[in-house]
Amino acid sequence: MGGDLKPREIRPGISWMGAIDWDRRLFDELIPLPDGTSYNAYLVRGSEKTALIDTADPTKREEILGQLDGVERLDVLIVLHVEQDHSGSVPLVLDRYPEIEIVSSPKAVPMIADHLGIPEGRITAVEDGETLSLGDRTLEFIHAPWVHWPETMLAYLREEKILFTCDLFGSHLATNDLFAFDRPRVCEAAKRYFAEIMMPFSNLIEGHLEKLEPYEITMICPSHGPIHDDPDFIVDAYRHWVLDPPKNLVVLPYTSMHGSTARMVDHLIGALTERDVRVEPFNMSVTDLGAYAVRLVDAATVVFATPTVLVGPHPHIVSTAYLTAALRPKLKHAAIVGSYGWAGKAAERLRGLCSTLKVDWLDPVFTKGLPKEETFEALDALADGIAARHEGLESQ
Amino acid sequence: MDKWICTVCGYVYDPSIGDPTSGIDPGTPFEDLPDDWVCPECGAPKDMFEKVA
């Protein structure tokens, strides 16, 4: 199911194309999509040439090919990003328009060959700042690597001051709102998207935001989710997510098998609350990973809470720790708490998985079997340590 | 001093920070990193890095 969507005009001669994936619930077999997603392509007609910016996921090829039925001549296909949800229908567009010029960043050229089987010689590489004239309209290409692959670039339509950003500033949000006027909903979806996809590259995004500062931008057209007709809204949000210091927030991913670890988590939540430290527990047996990831954008501290399975940490927490480190959040402090039946090395092994996290580690708290008085005292001491380190941090 | 980026994983070596995990002091230019230094994120060798434009 996709809906019979025709191209939608954004400005005269500039149209949204693509597909809304209302039913998709998982991306990369990993990232939950509670609100579905969309794949946006954009058609730009100039007085001499017509360009298509990106395509759509190949599962939606019929939609985008149907929308192109009314486009007799297509001169240029711009690939801003080689990931298949945008480039996957490029070979089909190439079949339809065999003379079309394919344009991408130099880094994307071999990647298009590798991922789509299109010969490198068939692709025109454009340098940073290079322009492409469509007659009365001009596209300027802005290299912006690592948002979120090494080859990504942006395209700026000079006359209308529209910035096409592919994944940057996007959101997994299935909606037929062409524009992002439903601010709270878009902000939440865009922050989740940032957390899952962009956060590992925050330091590079900082540079990209600086690079974009001289550009006057009237509209940002991403490849997922609605168009930003008020670009400041999303650019300012990104600035906060990338640059703000972490907040007074502890994320507490946990799993419990027979209740000991859960009892410790309950106690720690109470102890942190008494000390005015914001805390959010996540039961990783049932938690939506994106809901956890989005809180990592702001959190100053992570506390992993795990029982012991065959000497090591519970696999749910292994997976959580691995992802936490991979997303490179701003976390400053970390701790591990949990329980074991007769012996265990859960804390050491978990910490080894997080070696790339730039955090100071507070002392772990573990109990053999049920938590006892000394366990609760150690958790109170941990809460004291966290509260002291969070002093002066803003709550929101 | 220039920042260098790992072409495998996007890690940025910032000489003002160094690489504390490998005992590299702040202020160490990328060029002065030992030949056997590897990306602290993904383990890629030095020749997989590019200067950040």
PDB file of N, CA and C in Angstrom, chain A residues 172-214:
ATOM      1  N   HIS A 172      12.074   9.973   9.838  1.00  0.00           N
ATOM      2  CA  HIS A 172      11.256   8.843   9.411  1.00  0.00           C
ATOM      3  C   HIS A 172       9.830   9.114   9.852  1.00  0.00           C
ATOM      4  N   LEU A 173       9.057   9.654   8.932  1.00  0.00           N
ATOM      5  CA  LEU A 173       7.692  10.046   9.267  1.00  0.00           C
ATOM      6  C   LEU A 173       6.832   9.900   8.007  1.00  0.00           C
ATOM      7  N   ALA A 174       5.917   8.931   8.054  1.00  0.00           N
ATOM      8  CA  ALA A 174       4.983   8.782   6.936  1.00  0.00           C
ATOM      9  C   ALA A 174       3.841   9.765   7.158  1.00  0.00           C
ATOM     10  N   THR A 175       3.722  10.729   6.276  1.00  0.00           N
ATOM     11  CA  THR A 175       2.647  11.723   6.374  1.00  0.00           C
ATOM     12  C   THR A 175       2.451  12.308   4.989  1.00  0.00           C
ATOM     13  N   ASN A 176       1.218  12.717   4.683  1.00  0.00           N
ATOM     14  CA  ASN A 176       1.060  13.431   3.420  1.00  0.00           C
ATOM     15  C   ASN A 176       1.091  14.942   3.628  1.00  0.00           C
ATOM     16  N   ASP A 177       1.552  15.375   4.805  1.00  0.00           N
ATOM     17  CA  ASP A 177       1.884  16.793   4.986  1.00  0.00           C
ATOM     18  C   ASP A 177       3.115  17.057   4.125  1.00  0.00           C
ATOM     19  N   LEU A 178       2.979  17.910   3.126  1.00  0.00           N
ATOM     20  CA  LEU A 178       4.144  18.207   2.292  1.00  0.00           C
ATOM     21  C   LEU A 178       5.183  18.990   3.097  1.00  0.00           C
ATOM     22  N   PHE A 179       4.670  19.855   3.998  1.00  0.00           N
ATOM     23  CA  PHE A 179       5.566  20.712   4.784  1.00  0.00           C
ATOM     24  C   PHE A 179       5.476  20.388   6.276  1.00  0.00           C
ATOM     25  N   ALA A 180       6.526  20.750   6.999  1.00  0.00           N
ATOM     26  CA  ALA A 180       6.677  20.358   8.412  1.00  0.00           C
ATOM     27  C   ALA A 180       5.971  21.343   9.337  1.00  0.00           C
ATOM     28  N   PHE A 181       4.656  21.515   9.152  1.00  0.00           N
ATOM     29  CA  PHE A 181       3.954  22.469  10.025  1.00  0.00           C
ATOM     30  C   PHE A 181       3.538  21.846  11.347  1.00  0.00           C
ATOM     31  N   ASP A 182       3.490  20.503  11.415  1.00  0.00           N
ATOM     32  CA  ASP A 182       3.139  19.831  12.673  1.00  0.00           C
ATOM     33  C   ASP A 182       4.425  19.726  13.499  1.00  0.00           C
ATOM     34  N   ARG A 183       4.840  20.864  14.059  1.00  0.00           N
ATOM     35  CA  ARG A 183       6.172  21.003  14.660  1.00  0.00           C
ATOM     36  C   ARG A 183       6.510  19.951  15.729  1.00  0.00           C
ATOM     37  N   PRO A 184       5.644  19.766  16.749  1.00  0.00           N
ATOM     38  CA  PRO A 184       6.042  18.809  17.796  1.00  0.00           C
ATOM     39  C   PRO A 184       6.302  17.413  17.234  1.00  0.00           C
ATOM     40  N   ARG A 185       5.456  16.995  16.291  1.00  0.00           N
ATOM     41  CA  ARG A 185       5.590  15.664  15.733  1.00  0.00           C
ATOM     42  C   ARG A 185       6.864  15.549  14.888  1.00  0.00           C
ATOM     43  N   VAL A 186       7.102  16.558  14.069  1.00  0.00           N
ATOM     44  CA  VAL A 186       8.293  16.523  13.208  1.00  0.00           C
ATOM     45  C   VAL A 186       9.561  16.619  14.055  1.00  0.00           C
ATOM     46  N   CYS A 187       9.511  17.448  15.086  1.00  0.00           N
ATOM     47  CA  CYS A 187      10.702  17.624  15.926  1.00  0.00           C
ATOM     48  C   CYS A 187      11.071  16.297  16.600  1.00  0.00           C
ATOM     49  N   GLU A 188      10.072  15.603  17.114  1.00  0.00           N
ATOM     50  CA  GLU A 188      10.343  14.330  17.774  1.00  0.00           C
ATOM     51  C   GLU A 188      10.904  13.312  16.775  1.00  0.00           C
ATOM     52  N   ALA A 189      10.284  13.241  15.595  1.00  0.00           N
ATOM     53  CA  ALA A 189      10.737  12.273  14.590  1.00  0.00           C
ATOM     54  C   ALA A 189      12.131  12.639  14.076  1.00  0.00           C
ATOM     55  N   ALA A 190      12.386  13.931  13.907  1.00  0.00           N
ATOM     56  CA  ALA A 190      13.696  14.366  13.393  1.00  0.00           C
ATOM     57  C   ALA A 190      14.789  14.127  14.437  1.00  0.00           C
ATOM     58  N   LYS A 191      14.445  14.292  15.717  1.00  0.00           N
ATOM     59  CA  LYS A 191      15.437  14.065  16.770  1.00  0.00           C
ATOM     60  C   LYS A 191      15.776  12.582  16.871  1.00  0.00           C
ATOM     61  N   ARG A 192      14.753  11.746  16.732  1.00  0.00           N
ATOM     62  CA  ARG A 192      14.956  10.297  16.734  1.00  0.00           C
ATOM     63  C   ARG A 192      15.859   9.911  15.549  1.00  0.00           C
ATOM     64  N   TYR A 193      15.578  10.503  14.397  1.00  0.00           N
ATOM     65  CA  TYR A 193      16.368  10.225  13.194  1.00  0.00           C
ATOM     66  C   TYR A 193      17.817  10.669  13.403  1.00  0.00           C
ATOM     67  N   PHE A 194      17.970  11.865  13.970  1.00  0.00           N
ATOM     68  CA  PHE A 194      19.319  12.354  14.273  1.00  0.00           C
ATOM     69  C   PHE A 194      20.050  11.359  15.175  1.00  0.00           C
ATOM     70  N   ALA A 195      19.352  10.906  16.227  1.00  0.00           N
ATOM     71  CA  ALA A 195      19.979  10.016  17.206  1.00  0.00           C
ATOM     72  C   ALA A 195      20.426   8.709  16.562  1.00  0.00           C
ATOM     73  N   GLU A 196      19.593   8.171  15.720  1.00  0.00           N
ATOM     74  CA  GLU A 196      19.865   6.849  15.143  1.00  0.00           C
ATOM     75  C   GLU A 196      20.881   6.901  14.004  1.00  0.00           C
ATOM     76  N   ILE A 197      20.838   7.966  13.224  1.00  0.00           N
ATOM     77  CA  ILE A 197      21.590   8.002  11.962  1.00  0.00           C
ATOM     78  C   ILE A 197      22.746   8.996  11.985  1.00  0.00           C
ATOM     79  N   MET A 198      22.512  10.172  12.545  1.00  0.00           N
ATOM     80  CA  MET A 198      23.475  11.269  12.409  1.00  0.00           C
ATOM     81  C   MET A 198      24.400  11.451  13.604  1.00  0.00           C
ATOM     82  N   MET A 199      23.957  11.043  14.793  1.00  0.00           N
ATOM     83  CA  MET A 199      24.710  11.361  16.011  1.00  0.00           C
ATOM     84  C   MET A 199      26.179  10.909  15.976  1.00  0.00           C
ATOM     85  N   PRO A 200      26.483   9.727  15.361  1.00  0.00           N
ATOM     86  CA  PRO A 200      27.904   9.331  15.341  1.00  0.00           C
ATOM     87  C   PRO A 200      28.800  10.355  14.640  1.00  0.00           C
ATOM     88  N   PHE A 201      28.198  11.225  13.836  1.00  0.00           N
ATOM     89  CA  PHE A 201      28.983  12.180  13.037  1.00  0.00           C
ATOM     90  C   PHE A 201      28.759  13.619  13.490  1.00  0.00           C
ATOM     91  N   SER A 202      28.387  13.785  14.762  1.00  0.00           N
ATOM     92  CA  SER A 202      28.058  15.124  15.282  1.00  0.00           C
ATOM     93  C   SER A 202      29.173  16.132  15.031  1.00  0.00           C
ATOM     94  N   ASN A 203      30.439  15.690  15.234  1.00  0.00           N
ATOM     95  CA  ASN A 203      31.529  16.668  15.089  1.00  0.00           C
ATOM     96  C   ASN A 203      31.682  17.120  13.637  1.00  0.00           C
ATOM     97  N   LEU A 204      31.309  16.250  12.691  1.00  0.00           N
ATOM     98  CA  LEU A 204      31.361  16.651  11.282  1.00  0.00           C
ATOM     99  C   LEU A 204      30.167  17.535  10.932  1.00  0.00           C
ATOM    100  N   ILE A 205      29.016  17.244  11.541  1.00  0.00           N
ATOM    101  CA  ILE A 205      27.821  18.059  11.283  1.00  0.00           C
ATOM    102  C   ILE A 205      28.060  19.493  11.763  1.00  0.00           C
ATOM    103  N   GLU A 206      28.793  19.613  12.846  1.00  0.00           N
ATOM    104  CA  GLU A 206      29.140  20.950  13.340  1.00  0.00           C
ATOM    105  C   GLU A 206      29.822  21.752  12.224  1.00  0.00           C
ATOM    106  N   GLY A 207      30.757  21.111  11.534  1.00  0.00           N
ATOM    107  CA  GLY A 207      31.444  21.767  10.417  1.00  0.00           C
ATOM    108  C   GLY A 207      30.499  22.063   9.260  1.00  0.00           C
ATOM    109  N   HIS A 208      29.599  21.129   8.986  1.00  0.00           N
ATOM    110  CA  HIS A 208      28.648  21.348   7.891  1.00  0.00           C
ATOM    111  C   HIS A 208      27.731  22.536   8.198  1.00  0.00           C
ATOM    112  N   LEU A 209      27.299  22.650   9.454  1.00  0.00           N
ATOM    113  CA  LEU A 209      26.414  23.771   9.816  1.00  0.00           C
ATOM    114  C   LEU A 209      27.153  25.092   9.609  1.00  0.00           C
ATOM    115  N   GLU A 210      28.451  25.101   9.951  1.00  0.00           N
ATOM    116  CA  GLU A 210      29.256  26.316   9.717  1.00  0.00           C
ATOM    117  C   GLU A 210      29.357  26.619   8.232  1.00  0.00           C
ATOM    118  N   LYS A 211      29.578  25.550   7.457  1.00  0.00           N
ATOM    119  CA  LYS A 211      29.731  25.717   6.010  1.00  0.00           C
ATOM    120  C   LYS A 211      28.460  26.278   5.380  1.00  0.00           C
ATOM    121  N   LEU A 212      27.302  25.931   5.964  1.00  0.00           N
ATOM    122  CA  LEU A 212      26.023  26.377   5.393  1.00  0.00           C
ATOM    123  C   LEU A 212      25.651  27.795   5.827  1.00  0.00           C
ATOM    124  N   GLU A 213      26.341  28.312   6.838  1.00  0.00           N
ATOM    125  CA  GLU A 213      25.946  29.616   7.382  1.00  0.00           C
ATOM    126  C   GLU A 213      25.853  30.734   6.343  1.00  0.00           C
ATOM    127  N   PRO A 214      26.813  30.839   5.396  1.00  0.00           N
ATOM    128  CA  PRO A 214      26.720  31.936   4.424  1.00  0.00           C
ATOM    129  C   PRO A 214      25.547  31.800   3.436  1.00  0.00           C
TER     130      PRO A 214
END
